[in-house]
PDB file of C-alpha atoms and ligand atoms in Angstrom:
ATOM      1  CA  UNK A   1     -17.675  -8.189 -13.870  1.00 98.00           C
ATOM      2  CA  UNK A   2     -18.208 -10.689 -11.090  1.00 98.00           C
ATOM      3  CA  UNK A   3     -17.992 -10.290  -7.314  1.00 98.00           C
ATOM      4  CA  UNK A   4     -16.552 -13.509  -5.903  1.00 98.00           C
ATOM      5  CA  UNK A   5     -16.584 -14.350  -2.224  1.00 98.00           C
ATOM      6  CA  UNK A   6     -14.963 -17.785  -2.043  1.00 98.00           C
ATOM      7  CA  UNK A   7     -11.462 -19.055  -2.806  1.00 98.00           C
ATOM      8  CA  UNK A   8     -12.794 -22.148  -4.621  1.00 98.00           C
ATOM      9  CA  UNK A   9     -14.921 -20.116  -7.032  1.00 98.00           C
ATOM     10  CA  UNK A  10     -12.044 -17.773  -7.793  1.00 98.00           C
ATOM     11  CA  UNK A  11      -9.700 -20.707  -8.446  1.00 98.00           C
ATOM     12  CA  UNK A  12     -12.217 -22.133 -10.939  1.00 98.00           C
ATOM     13  CA  UNK A  13     -12.414 -18.835 -12.815  1.00 98.00           C
ATOM     14  CA  UNK A  14      -8.615 -18.493 -12.915  1.00 98.00           C
ATOM     15  CA  UNK A  15      -8.310 -22.076 -14.171  1.00 98.00           C
ATOM     16  CA  UNK A  16     -10.669 -21.284 -17.045  1.00 98.00           C
ATOM     17  CA  UNK A  17      -8.726 -18.152 -17.942  1.00 98.00           C
ATOM     18  CA  UNK A  18      -5.446 -20.060 -17.885  1.00 98.00           C
ATOM     19  CA  UNK A  19      -6.884 -22.734 -20.199  1.00 98.00           C
ATOM     20  CA  UNK A  20      -7.723 -19.967 -22.656  1.00 98.00           C
ATOM     21  CA  UNK A  21      -4.165 -18.660 -22.413  1.00 98.00           C
ATOM     22  CA  UNK A  22      -4.970 -15.338 -20.761  1.00 98.00           C
ATOM     23  CA  UNK A  23      -2.434 -13.275 -18.831  1.00 98.00           C
ATOM     24  CA  UNK A  24      -3.554 -12.223 -15.374  1.00 98.00           C
ATOM     25  CA  UNK A  25      -3.084  -9.101 -13.227  1.00 99.00           C
ATOM     26  CA  UNK A  26      -3.870  -8.743  -9.512  1.00 99.00           C
ATOM     27  CA  UNK A  27      -4.541  -5.503  -7.614  1.00 99.00           C
ATOM     28  CA  UNK A  28      -4.658  -6.136  -3.843  1.00 99.00           C
ATOM     29  CA  UNK A  29      -6.652  -3.512  -1.888  1.00 98.00           C
ATOM     30  CA  UNK A  30      -8.482  -3.055   1.373  1.00 98.00           C
ATOM     31  CA  UNK A  31     -11.392  -1.413  -0.446  1.00 98.00           C
ATOM     32  CA  UNK A  32     -13.058   1.970   0.003  1.00 98.00           C
ATOM     33  CA  UNK A  33     -11.523   2.691  -3.344  1.00 98.00           C
ATOM     34  CA  UNK A  34     -10.380   6.090  -4.597  1.00 98.00           C
ATOM     35  CA  UNK A  35      -8.573   7.340  -7.682  1.00 98.00           C
ATOM     36  CA  UNK A  36      -5.241   6.012  -6.353  1.00 98.00           C
ATOM     37  CA  UNK A  37      -6.600   2.461  -6.373  1.00 98.00           C
ATOM     38  CA  UNK A  38      -8.310   3.119  -9.697  1.00 98.00           C
ATOM     39  CA  UNK A  39      -5.006   4.100 -11.317  1.00 98.00           C
ATOM     40  CA  UNK A  40      -3.589   0.687 -10.329  1.00 98.00           C
ATOM     41  CA  UNK A  41      -6.606  -1.121 -11.771  1.00 99.00           C
ATOM     42  CA  UNK A  42      -6.492   0.868 -15.027  1.00 98.00           C
ATOM     43  CA  UNK A  43      -2.787   0.050 -15.403  1.00 98.00           C
ATOM     44  CA  UNK A  44      -3.411  -3.629 -14.672  1.00 99.00           C
ATOM     45  CA  UNK A  45      -6.211  -3.703 -17.264  1.00 99.00           C
ATOM     46  CA  UNK A  46      -3.917  -2.136 -19.856  1.00 98.00           C
ATOM     47  CA  UNK A  47      -1.195  -4.759 -19.284  1.00 98.00           C
ATOM     48  CA  UNK A  48      -3.149  -8.006 -18.749  1.00 99.00           C
ATOM     49  CA  UNK A  49      -5.989  -9.944 -20.409  1.00 98.00           C
ATOM     50  CA  UNK A  50      -7.802 -10.452 -17.113  1.00 99.00           C
ATOM     51  CA  UNK A  51      -7.686  -8.484 -13.855  1.00 99.00           C
ATOM     52  CA  UNK A  52      -8.679  -9.450 -10.325  1.00 99.00           C
ATOM     53  CA  UNK A  53      -9.074  -6.737  -7.682  1.00 99.00           C
ATOM     54  CA  UNK A  54      -9.064  -8.062  -4.140  1.00 99.00           C
ATOM     55  CA  UNK A  55     -11.159  -6.003  -1.739  1.00 98.00           C
ATOM     56  CA  UNK A  56     -10.450  -7.280   1.745  1.00 98.00           C
ATOM     57  CA  UNK A  57      -9.837  -5.458   5.022  1.00 98.00           C
ATOM     58  CA  UNK A  58      -7.146  -7.816   6.237  1.00 98.00           C
ATOM     59  CA  UNK A  59      -7.400  -8.221  10.015  1.00 98.00           C
ATOM     60  CA  UNK A  60      -3.880  -9.626  10.434  1.00 98.00           C
ATOM     61  CA  UNK A  61      -2.202  -6.398   9.351  1.00 98.00           C
ATOM     62  CA  UNK A  62      -3.923  -4.308  12.037  1.00 98.00           C
ATOM     63  CA  UNK A  63      -2.425  -3.972  15.514  1.00 97.00           C
ATOM     64  CA  UNK A  64      -4.589  -4.479  18.613  1.00 95.00           C
ATOM     65  CA  UNK A  65      -5.222  -0.745  19.094  1.00 92.00           C
ATOM     66  CA  UNK A  66      -5.594   0.149  15.438  1.00 96.00           C
ATOM     67  CA  UNK A  67      -8.642   0.982  13.305  1.00 95.00           C
ATOM     68  CA  UNK A  68      -9.769  -2.461  12.069  1.00 97.00           C
ATOM     69  CA  UNK A  69     -13.388  -2.061  13.198  1.00 96.00           C
ATOM     70  CA  UNK A  70     -13.727   1.543  12.022  1.00 96.00           C
ATOM     71  CA  UNK A  71     -11.900   1.089   8.698  1.00 97.00           C
ATOM     72  CA  UNK A  72     -14.304   2.426   6.007  1.00 97.00           C
ATOM     73  CA  UNK A  73     -16.087  -0.122   3.806  1.00 98.00           C
ATOM     74  CA  UNK A  74     -18.403   0.226   0.786  1.00 98.00           C
ATOM     75  CA  UNK A  75     -18.385  -2.814  -1.497  1.00 98.00           C
ATOM     76  CA  UNK A  76     -21.207  -1.527  -3.717  1.00 98.00           C
ATOM     77  CA  UNK A  77     -19.334   1.655  -4.573  1.00 98.00           C
ATOM     78  CA  UNK A  78     -16.051  -0.287  -4.870  1.00 98.00           C
ATOM     79  CA  UNK A  79     -17.610  -2.720  -7.357  1.00 98.00           C
ATOM     80  CA  UNK A  80     -18.846   0.167  -9.515  1.00 98.00           C
ATOM     81  CA  UNK A  81     -15.332   1.680  -9.554  1.00 98.00           C
ATOM     82  CA  UNK A  82     -13.740  -1.670 -10.454  1.00 98.00           C
ATOM     83  CA  UNK A  83     -16.226  -2.239 -13.257  1.00 98.00           C
ATOM     84  CA  UNK A  84     -15.655   1.244 -14.656  1.00 98.00           C
ATOM     85  CA  UNK A  85     -11.889   0.672 -14.549  1.00 98.00           C
ATOM     86  CA  UNK A  86     -12.320  -2.574 -16.515  1.00 98.00           C
ATOM     87  CA  UNK A  87     -11.644  -5.248 -13.865  1.00 99.00           C
ATOM     88  CA  UNK A  88     -13.024  -8.743 -14.477  1.00 99.00           C
ATOM     89  CA  UNK A  89     -13.421  -9.959 -10.912  1.00 99.00           C
ATOM     90  CA  UNK A  90     -13.636  -8.361  -7.480  1.00 99.00           C
ATOM     91  CA  UNK A  91     -12.573 -10.862  -4.841  1.00 99.00           C
ATOM     92  CA  UNK A  92     -14.353  -9.899  -1.631  1.00 98.00           C
ATOM     93  CA  UNK A  93     -14.004 -12.695   0.942  1.00 98.00           C
ATOM     94  CA  UNK A  94     -15.111 -12.632   4.573  1.00 98.00           C
ATOM     95  CA  UNK A  95     -12.247 -12.914   7.087  1.00 98.00           C
ATOM     96  CA  UNK A  96     -13.465 -16.460   7.895  1.00 98.00           C
ATOM     97  CA  UNK A  97     -12.928 -17.417   4.248  1.00 98.00           C
ATOM     98  CA  UNK A  98      -9.327 -16.212   4.324  1.00 98.00           C
ATOM     99  CA  UNK A  99      -8.264 -17.417   7.778  1.00 98.00           C
ATOM    100  CA  UNK A 100      -8.951 -20.661   9.605  1.00 98.00           C
ATOM    101  CA  UNK A 101      -9.780 -20.112  13.286  1.00 97.00           C
ATOM    102  CA  UNK A 102      -6.539 -21.978  14.055  1.00 98.00           C
ATOM    103  CA  UNK A 103      -4.380 -20.480  11.258  1.00 97.00           C
ATOM    104  CA  UNK A 104      -0.808 -21.093  12.341  1.00 97.00           C
ATOM    105  CA  UNK A 105       1.335 -20.226   9.332  1.00 98.00           C
ATOM    106  CA  UNK A 106       2.551 -16.717   8.608  1.00 98.00           C
ATOM    107  CA  UNK A 107       4.989 -15.084   6.208  1.00 98.00           C
ATOM    108  CA  UNK A 108       7.355 -12.751   8.020  1.00 97.00           C
ATOM    109  CA  UNK A 109      10.448 -10.767   7.084  1.00 97.00           C
ATOM    110  CA  UNK A 110      13.549  -9.503   8.839  1.00 94.00           C
ATOM    111  CA  UNK A 111      15.329  -6.219   8.163  1.00 93.00           C
ATOM    112  CA  UNK A 112      13.035  -4.259   5.855  1.00 98.00           C
ATOM    113  CA  UNK A 113      10.048  -4.501   8.204  1.00 98.00           C
ATOM    114  CA  UNK A 114      11.680  -3.350  11.427  1.00 97.00           C
ATOM    115  CA  UNK A 115      12.015   0.407  10.856  1.00 97.00           C
ATOM    116  CA  UNK A 116       9.844   3.174   9.386  1.00 98.00           C
ATOM    117  CA  UNK A 117       6.228   1.960   9.795  1.00 98.00           C
ATOM    118  CA  UNK A 118       7.474  -1.271  11.409  1.00 97.00           C
ATOM    119  CA  UNK A 119       8.545   0.623  14.551  1.00 97.00           C
ATOM    120  CA  UNK A 120       5.018   1.648  15.515  1.00 96.00           C
ATOM    121  CA  UNK A 121       3.338  -1.252  13.695  1.00 97.00           C
ATOM    122  CA  UNK A 122       5.508  -4.272  14.627  1.00 97.00           C
ATOM    123  CA  UNK A 123       3.093  -6.937  13.340  1.00 97.00           C
ATOM    124  CA  UNK A 124       1.809  -5.024  10.311  1.00 98.00           C
ATOM    125  CA  UNK A 125       4.123  -6.400   7.616  1.00 98.00           C
ATOM    126  CA  UNK A 126       3.720  -9.964   8.823  1.00 98.00           C
ATOM    127  CA  UNK A 127      -0.004  -9.521   8.137  1.00 98.00           C
ATOM    128  CA  UNK A 128       0.684  -7.892   4.762  1.00 98.00           C
ATOM    129  CA  UNK A 129       3.171 -10.570   3.650  1.00 98.00           C
ATOM    130  CA  UNK A 130       0.830 -13.344   4.774  1.00 98.00           C
ATOM    131  CA  UNK A 131      -2.281 -12.038   3.029  1.00 98.00           C
ATOM    132  CA  UNK A 132      -0.402 -11.065  -0.145  1.00 99.00           C
ATOM    133  CA  UNK A 133       1.194 -14.538  -0.263  1.00 98.00           C
ATOM    134  CA  UNK A 134      -2.237 -16.101   0.084  1.00 98.00           C
ATOM    135  CA  UNK A 135      -3.641 -13.890  -2.686  1.00 99.00           C
ATOM    136  CA  UNK A 136      -0.661 -14.763  -4.898  1.00 99.00           C
ATOM    137  CA  UNK A 137      -1.320 -18.477  -4.337  1.00 98.00           C
ATOM    138  CA  UNK A 138      -5.057 -18.154  -4.941  1.00 98.00           C
ATOM    139  CA  UNK A 139      -4.890 -15.916  -8.030  1.00 98.00           C
ATOM    140  CA  UNK A 140      -1.468 -16.942  -9.448  1.00 98.00           C
ATOM    141  CA  UNK A 141      -1.128 -13.615 -11.319  1.00 98.00           C
ATOM    142  CA  UNK A 142       1.570 -12.802 -13.866  1.00 98.00           C
ATOM    143  CA  UNK A 143       1.745  -9.266 -12.488  1.00 99.00           C
ATOM    144  CA  UNK A 144       0.651  -7.585  -9.263  1.00 99.00           C
ATOM    145  CA  UNK A 145       0.189  -3.847  -8.820  1.00 99.00           C
ATOM    146  CA  UNK A 146       1.136  -1.827  -5.741  1.00 98.00           C
ATOM    147  CA  UNK A 147       1.204   1.910  -5.060  1.00 98.00           C
ATOM    148  CA  UNK A 148       4.344   3.890  -4.327  1.00 98.00           C
ATOM    149  CA  UNK A 149       2.170   5.585  -1.685  1.00 98.00           C
ATOM    150  CA  UNK A 150       3.023   2.621   0.585  1.00 98.00           C
ATOM    151  CA  UNK A 151       6.711   2.696  -0.316  1.00 98.00           C
ATOM    152  CA  UNK A 152       7.846   0.373   2.466  1.00 98.00           C
ATOM    153  CA  UNK A 153       5.143  -2.141   1.552  1.00 98.00           C
ATOM    154  CA  UNK A 154       6.273  -2.042  -2.078  1.00 98.00           C
ATOM    155  CA  UNK A 155       9.909  -2.701  -1.086  1.00 98.00           C
ATOM    156  CA  UNK A 156       8.814  -5.494   1.276  1.00 98.00           C
ATOM    157  CA  UNK A 157       6.673  -7.191  -1.380  1.00 98.00           C
ATOM    158  CA  UNK A 158       9.478  -6.960  -3.943  1.00 98.00           C
ATOM    159  CA  UNK A 159      11.857  -8.582  -1.434  1.00 98.00           C
ATOM    160  CA  UNK A 160       9.349 -11.285  -0.501  1.00 98.00           C
ATOM    161  CA  UNK A 161       8.744 -12.162  -4.162  1.00 98.00           C
ATOM    162  CA  UNK A 162      12.500 -12.316  -4.728  1.00 98.00           C
ATOM    163  CA  UNK A 163      13.278 -14.345  -1.589  1.00 98.00           C
ATOM    164  CA  UNK A 164      10.405 -16.823  -1.968  1.00 98.00           C
ATOM    165  CA  UNK A 165      10.596 -17.203  -5.768  1.00 98.00           C
ATOM    166  CA  UNK A 166       7.002 -16.232  -6.467  1.00 98.00           C
ATOM    167  CA  UNK A 167       7.867 -15.502 -10.097  1.00 98.00           C
ATOM    168  CA  UNK A 168       5.394 -12.621 -10.210  1.00 98.00           C
ATOM    169  CA  UNK A 169       6.254  -9.238 -11.697  1.00 99.00           C
ATOM    170  CA  UNK A 170       5.667  -6.481  -9.139  1.00 98.00           C
ATOM    171  CA  UNK A 171       4.582  -3.242 -10.774  1.00 99.00           C
ATOM    172  CA  UNK A 172       4.989  -0.059  -8.693  1.00 98.00           C
ATOM    173  CA  UNK A 173       2.585   2.775  -9.529  1.00 98.00           C
ATOM    174  CA  UNK A 174       2.959   6.515  -8.794  1.00 98.00           C
ATOM    175  CA  UNK A 175       1.193   8.287  -5.911  1.00 98.00           C
ATOM    176  CA  UNK A 176      -2.148   9.826  -6.896  1.00 98.00           C
ATOM    177  CA  UNK A 177      -2.900  13.070  -5.042  1.00 98.00           C
ATOM    178  CA  UNK A 178      -5.857  15.356  -4.420  1.00 98.00           C
ATOM    179  CA  UNK A 179      -5.721  18.663  -6.316  1.00 98.00           C
ATOM    180  CA  UNK A 180      -4.079  20.376  -3.317  1.00 98.00           C
ATOM    181  CA  UNK A 181      -1.357  17.728  -2.976  1.00 98.00           C
ATOM    182  CA  UNK A 182      -2.694  15.462  -0.202  1.00 98.00           C
ATOM    183  CA  UNK A 183      -1.945  11.837  -1.098  1.00 98.00           C
ATOM    184  CA  UNK A 184      -5.223   9.970  -1.583  1.00 98.00           C
ATOM    185  CA  UNK A 185      -5.953   7.485   1.175  1.00 98.00           C
ATOM    186  CA  UNK A 186      -9.020   5.655   2.453  1.00 96.00           C
ATOM    187  CA  UNK A 187      -8.037   6.995   5.889  1.00 96.00           C
ATOM    188  CA  UNK A 188      -8.463  10.628   4.742  1.00 98.00           C
ATOM    189  CA  UNK A 189     -12.179  10.125   5.474  1.00 97.00           C
ATOM    190  CA  UNK A 190     -11.315  10.181   9.194  1.00 97.00           C
ATOM    191  CA  UNK A 191     -10.124  13.798   8.989  1.00 98.00           C
ATOM    192  CA  UNK A 192     -12.263  16.718  10.204  1.00 98.00           C
ATOM    193  CA  UNK A 193     -12.298  19.837   8.001  1.00 98.00           C
ATOM    194  CA  UNK A 194      -9.610  21.410  10.161  1.00 98.00           C
ATOM    195  CA  UNK A 195      -7.475  18.263  10.135  1.00 98.00           C
ATOM    196  CA  UNK A 196      -7.901  17.928   6.377  1.00 98.00           C
ATOM    197  CA  UNK A 197      -6.250  21.350   5.970  1.00 98.00           C
ATOM    198  CA  UNK A 198      -3.535  20.463   8.471  1.00 98.00           C
ATOM    199  CA  UNK A 199      -2.792  17.225   6.595  1.00 98.00           C
ATOM    200  CA  UNK A 200      -1.373  19.238   3.709  1.00 98.00           C
ATOM    201  CA  UNK A 201       1.751  19.703   5.803  1.00 98.00           C
ATOM    202  CA  UNK A 202       2.974  16.215   4.837  1.00 98.00           C
ATOM    203  CA  UNK A 203       3.184  17.005   1.145  1.00 98.00           C
ATOM    204  CA  UNK A 204       4.387  20.583   1.704  1.00 98.00           C
ATOM    205  CA  UNK A 205       7.243  19.442   3.956  1.00 98.00           C
ATOM    206  CA  UNK A 206       8.267  16.661   1.597  1.00 98.00           C
ATOM    207  CA  UNK A 207       8.155  19.066  -1.342  1.00 98.00           C
ATOM    208  CA  UNK A 208      10.584  21.304   0.499  1.00 98.00           C
ATOM    209  CA  UNK A 209      12.967  18.363   0.971  1.00 98.00           C
ATOM    210  CA  UNK A 210      12.616  17.311  -2.641  1.00 98.00           C
ATOM    211  CA  UNK A 211      13.422  20.841  -3.804  1.00 98.00           C
ATOM    212  CA  UNK A 212      16.563  20.929  -1.656  1.00 98.00           C
ATOM    213  CA  UNK A 213      17.757  17.691  -3.264  1.00 98.00           C
ATOM    214  CA  UNK A 214      16.933  18.952  -6.758  1.00 96.00           C
ATOM    215  CA  UNK A 215      18.963  22.067  -5.996  1.00 97.00           C
ATOM    216  CA  UNK A 216      21.967  19.937  -5.102  1.00 96.00           C
ATOM    217  CA  UNK A 217      21.809  19.248  -1.359  1.00 98.00           C
ATOM    218  CA  UNK A 218      23.452  15.881  -0.657  1.00 97.00           C
ATOM    219  CA  UNK A 219      23.485  15.899   3.163  1.00 98.00           C
ATOM    220  CA  UNK A 220      20.578  13.664   4.216  1.00 98.00           C
ATOM    221  CA  UNK A 221      20.571  15.063   7.776  1.00 98.00           C
ATOM    222  CA  UNK A 222      20.049  18.601   6.488  1.00 98.00           C
ATOM    223  CA  UNK A 223      17.150  17.536   4.277  1.00 98.00           C
ATOM    224  CA  UNK A 224      15.605  15.560   7.113  1.00 98.00           C
ATOM    225  CA  UNK A 225      15.965  18.530   9.519  1.00 98.00           C
ATOM    226  CA  UNK A 226      14.295  20.851   7.033  1.00 98.00           C
ATOM    227  CA  UNK A 227      11.362  18.444   6.588  1.00 98.00           C
ATOM    228  CA  UNK A 228      10.990  17.972  10.353  1.00 98.00           C
ATOM    229  CA  UNK A 229      11.142  21.739  10.991  1.00 98.00           C
ATOM    230  CA  UNK A 230       8.515  22.466   8.348  1.00 98.00           C
ATOM    231  CA  UNK A 231       6.298  19.704   9.722  1.00 98.00           C
ATOM    232  CA  UNK A 232       6.635  21.355  13.175  1.00 98.00           C
ATOM    233  CA  UNK A 233       4.953  24.525  11.893  1.00 98.00           C
ATOM    234  CA  UNK A 234       1.631  22.670  11.839  1.00 98.00           C
ATOM    235  CA  UNK A 235       0.258  22.481  15.405  1.00 98.00           C
ATOM    236  CA  UNK A 236      -2.052  19.529  14.639  1.00 98.00           C
ATOM    237  CA  UNK A 237       0.773  17.383  13.241  1.00 98.00           C
ATOM    238  CA  UNK A 238       2.672  14.923  15.437  1.00 98.00           C
ATOM    239  CA  UNK A 239       5.564  13.248  13.624  1.00 98.00           C
ATOM    240  CA  UNK A 240       5.905   9.484  13.896  1.00 98.00           C
ATOM    241  CA  UNK A 241       9.000   9.442  11.661  1.00 98.00           C
ATOM    242  CA  UNK A 242      10.814  11.245   8.873  1.00 98.00           C
ATOM    243  CA  UNK A 243      13.540   9.105   7.271  1.00 98.00           C
ATOM    244  CA  UNK A 244      15.767   9.188   4.205  1.00 98.00           C
ATOM    245  CA  UNK A 245      16.596   5.631   3.156  1.00 98.00           C
ATOM    246  CA  UNK A 246      17.784   3.523   0.254  1.00 97.00           C
ATOM    247  CA  UNK A 247      14.751   2.819  -1.912  1.00 97.00           C
ATOM    248  CA  UNK A 248      15.451  -0.915  -2.098  1.00 96.00           C
ATOM    249  CA  UNK A 249      17.092  -1.887   1.189  1.00 97.00           C
ATOM    250  CA  UNK A 250      15.351   0.792   3.282  1.00 98.00           C
ATOM    251  CA  UNK A 251      18.670   1.344   5.122  1.00 97.00           C
ATOM    252  CA  UNK A 252      19.208   4.980   6.232  1.00 97.00           C
ATOM    253  CA  UNK A 253      21.464   7.063   3.990  1.00 98.00           C
ATOM    254  CA  UNK A 254      23.871   9.808   5.070  1.00 98.00           C
ATOM    255  CA  UNK A 255      24.698  11.103   1.622  1.00 97.00           C
ATOM    256  CA  UNK A 256      22.111  11.537  -1.085  1.00 97.00           C
ATOM    257  CA  UNK A 257      23.155   9.965  -4.340  1.00 92.00           C
ATOM    258  CA  UNK A 258      21.085   7.902  -6.758  1.00 88.00           C
ATOM    259  CA  UNK A 259      17.571   6.952  -5.831  1.00 92.00           C
ATOM    260  CA  UNK A 260      16.615   7.606  -2.222  1.00 97.00           C
ATOM    261  CA  UNK A 261      13.257   7.340  -0.521  1.00 98.00           C
ATOM    262  CA  UNK A 262      12.182  10.157   1.805  1.00 98.00           C
ATOM    263  CA  UNK A 263       9.290   8.756   3.813  1.00 98.00           C
ATOM    264  CA  UNK A 264       7.161  10.116   6.624  1.00 98.00           C
ATOM    265  CA  UNK A 265       4.328   9.082   8.913  1.00 98.00           C
ATOM    266  CA  UNK A 266       2.483  11.783  10.814  1.00 98.00           C
ATOM    267  CA  UNK A 267      -0.464  11.799  13.173  1.00 98.00           C
ATOM    268  CA  UNK A 268      -3.037  14.457  12.333  1.00 98.00           C
ATOM    269  CA  UNK A 269      -5.242  14.233  15.392  1.00 96.00           C
ATOM    270  CA  UNK A 270      -5.832  10.505  15.800  1.00 95.00           C
ATOM    271  CA  UNK A 271      -5.312   9.702  12.113  1.00 97.00           C
ATOM    272  CA  UNK A 272      -1.940   8.375  11.055  1.00 97.00           C
ATOM    273  CA  UNK A 273      -1.044   9.412   7.500  1.00 98.00           C
ATOM    274  CA  UNK A 274       1.945   8.438   5.377  1.00 98.00           C
ATOM    275  CA  UNK A 275       3.574  10.066   2.355  1.00 98.00           C
ATOM    276  CA  UNK A 276       6.918   9.981   0.561  1.00 98.00           C
ATOM    277  CA  UNK A 277       8.924  10.873  -2.482  1.00 98.00           C
ATOM    278  CA  UNK A 278      11.697   9.138  -4.365  1.00 98.00           C
ATOM    279  CA  UNK A 279      14.488  11.364  -5.630  1.00 94.00           C
ATOM    280  CA  UNK A 280      16.545  10.481  -8.657  1.00 81.00           C
TER     281      UNK A 280
HETATM  282  P1  AMP B  27      -4.953  -0.017   0.493  1.00 59.89           P
HETATM  283  O1  AMP B  27      -6.386  -0.236   0.097  1.00 59.89           O
HETATM  284  O2  AMP B  27      -4.736   1.218   1.289  1.00 59.89           O
HETATM  285  O3  AMP B  27      -4.353  -1.241   1.121  1.00 59.89           O
HETATM  286  O4  AMP B  27      -4.150   0.207  -0.854  1.00 59.89           O
HETATM  287  C1  AMP B  27      -4.199  -0.745  -1.888  1.00 59.89           C
HETATM  288  C2  AMP B  27      -3.148  -0.400  -2.907  1.00 59.89           C
HETATM  289  O5  AMP B  27      -3.422   0.900  -3.446  1.00 59.89           O
HETATM  290  C3  AMP B  27      -1.741  -0.330  -2.306  1.00 59.89           C
HETATM  291  O6  AMP B  27      -0.820  -0.903  -3.233  1.00 59.89           O
HETATM  292  C4  AMP B  27      -1.515   1.143  -2.144  1.00 59.89           C
HETATM  293  O7  AMP B  27      -0.154   1.523  -2.194  1.00 59.89           O
HETATM  294  C5  AMP B  27      -2.266   1.695  -3.341  1.00 59.89           C
HETATM  295  N1  AMP B  27      -2.623   3.102  -3.085  1.00 59.89           N
HETATM  296  C6  AMP B  27      -3.275   3.603  -2.018  1.00 59.89           C
HETATM  297  N2  AMP B  27      -3.361   4.951  -2.108  1.00 59.89           N
HETATM  298  C7  AMP B  27      -2.739   5.305  -3.249  1.00 59.89           C
HETATM  299  C8  AMP B  27      -2.463   6.544  -3.905  1.00 59.89           C
HETATM  300  N3  AMP B  27      -2.850   7.694  -3.381  1.00 59.89           N
HETATM  301  N4  AMP B  27      -1.784   6.522  -5.069  1.00 59.89           N
HETATM  302  C9  AMP B  27      -1.372   5.347  -5.599  1.00 59.89           C
HETATM  303  N5  AMP B  27      -1.588   4.140  -5.038  1.00 59.89           N
HETATM  304  C10 AMP B  27      -2.256   4.116  -3.880  1.00 59.89           C
END
C-alpha cells in the first residue's frame, strides 16, 4: 500500500490502473480512522479491484468557530488500518495541495443543505460538495463509499452526483456502533468519561422512536416528541435538532410511511454528535 501526498502522483497511479482495466473504489475520510471507516474500506475492497482511501481534514467544511485545529489526526495509525483493510492507496494531501490560495470555485447545493446540520453549519455542505467533487475528479472512481452515520451528507452526495452527472455509483454503508450503542465517530475522543456515558442518550432516544414506529405509530410529531423528551432526561445533552424527514429529499414528514430518516444532532458538553435511523 502506498501513501500518496500529491494529486499528480495519484493521477499517474490511477492512469496505470485504468490501462490494466481495473475497477476503482474511493472511500473519502477525514482520518483518525475507526471501525466505521474500516467497514467502508472493507466493502470497497470487496467490490473493486483497486481502492483509494482519502485521509484529509478538509478545512472548507469547518465553520469559523468549529474544531478544525483540534480535529484528531494520526496518519501512521490510519495507514496501518487501511493496509489491514486491503486498501491500495491512502491519499493524504496537505491543504495547500488541495486548495490554491486564491481558490474561487465551489460546489454548492440548494434545498437539501439548508436544514438539519445545515442550520448550525451553513457552509459545511459547500465544503463537503467541493472536496468530494475534487476527489471524484482526481480519482475518477467507479464507486464511492459513504456512511449512513452522516445521513444528510449521503443524501447530498447522491443528489450532487445525480445533478452534475458524475456517473459514479454511491454506496451507502450501515452505521457501525460501539458495543453499548454509541455510533463510532472520530469526535468521540473529545468526550470525558462522564460525557461518554451521557452520549448514549442519542442512541437510546432514537431506539425509542424506532420502536414506536415498528409498533405502528405513524404520527411523526408523536415520535419526535418522544425522542426529544427522552433526550431531555440526560442533563449533559443539549439538543441541536431532532427531525423526521424523507430519506431522499430530506423534507419533513407528518405521517410515517415508507422509508423515513429520523436524525438528531446533540451537544454533549462542547462536543456535537450526530446519529440517526432509517425506518422501513
Ligand atoms: P469522516 O472521517 O467523519 O468524514 O467520515 C468518513 C466516512 O466514514 C463518512 O462517509 C462517514 O459517514 C463514514 N463513517 C463515519 N463514522 C461511521 C460509522 N460509525 N459507521 C459507518 N460509517 C461511518
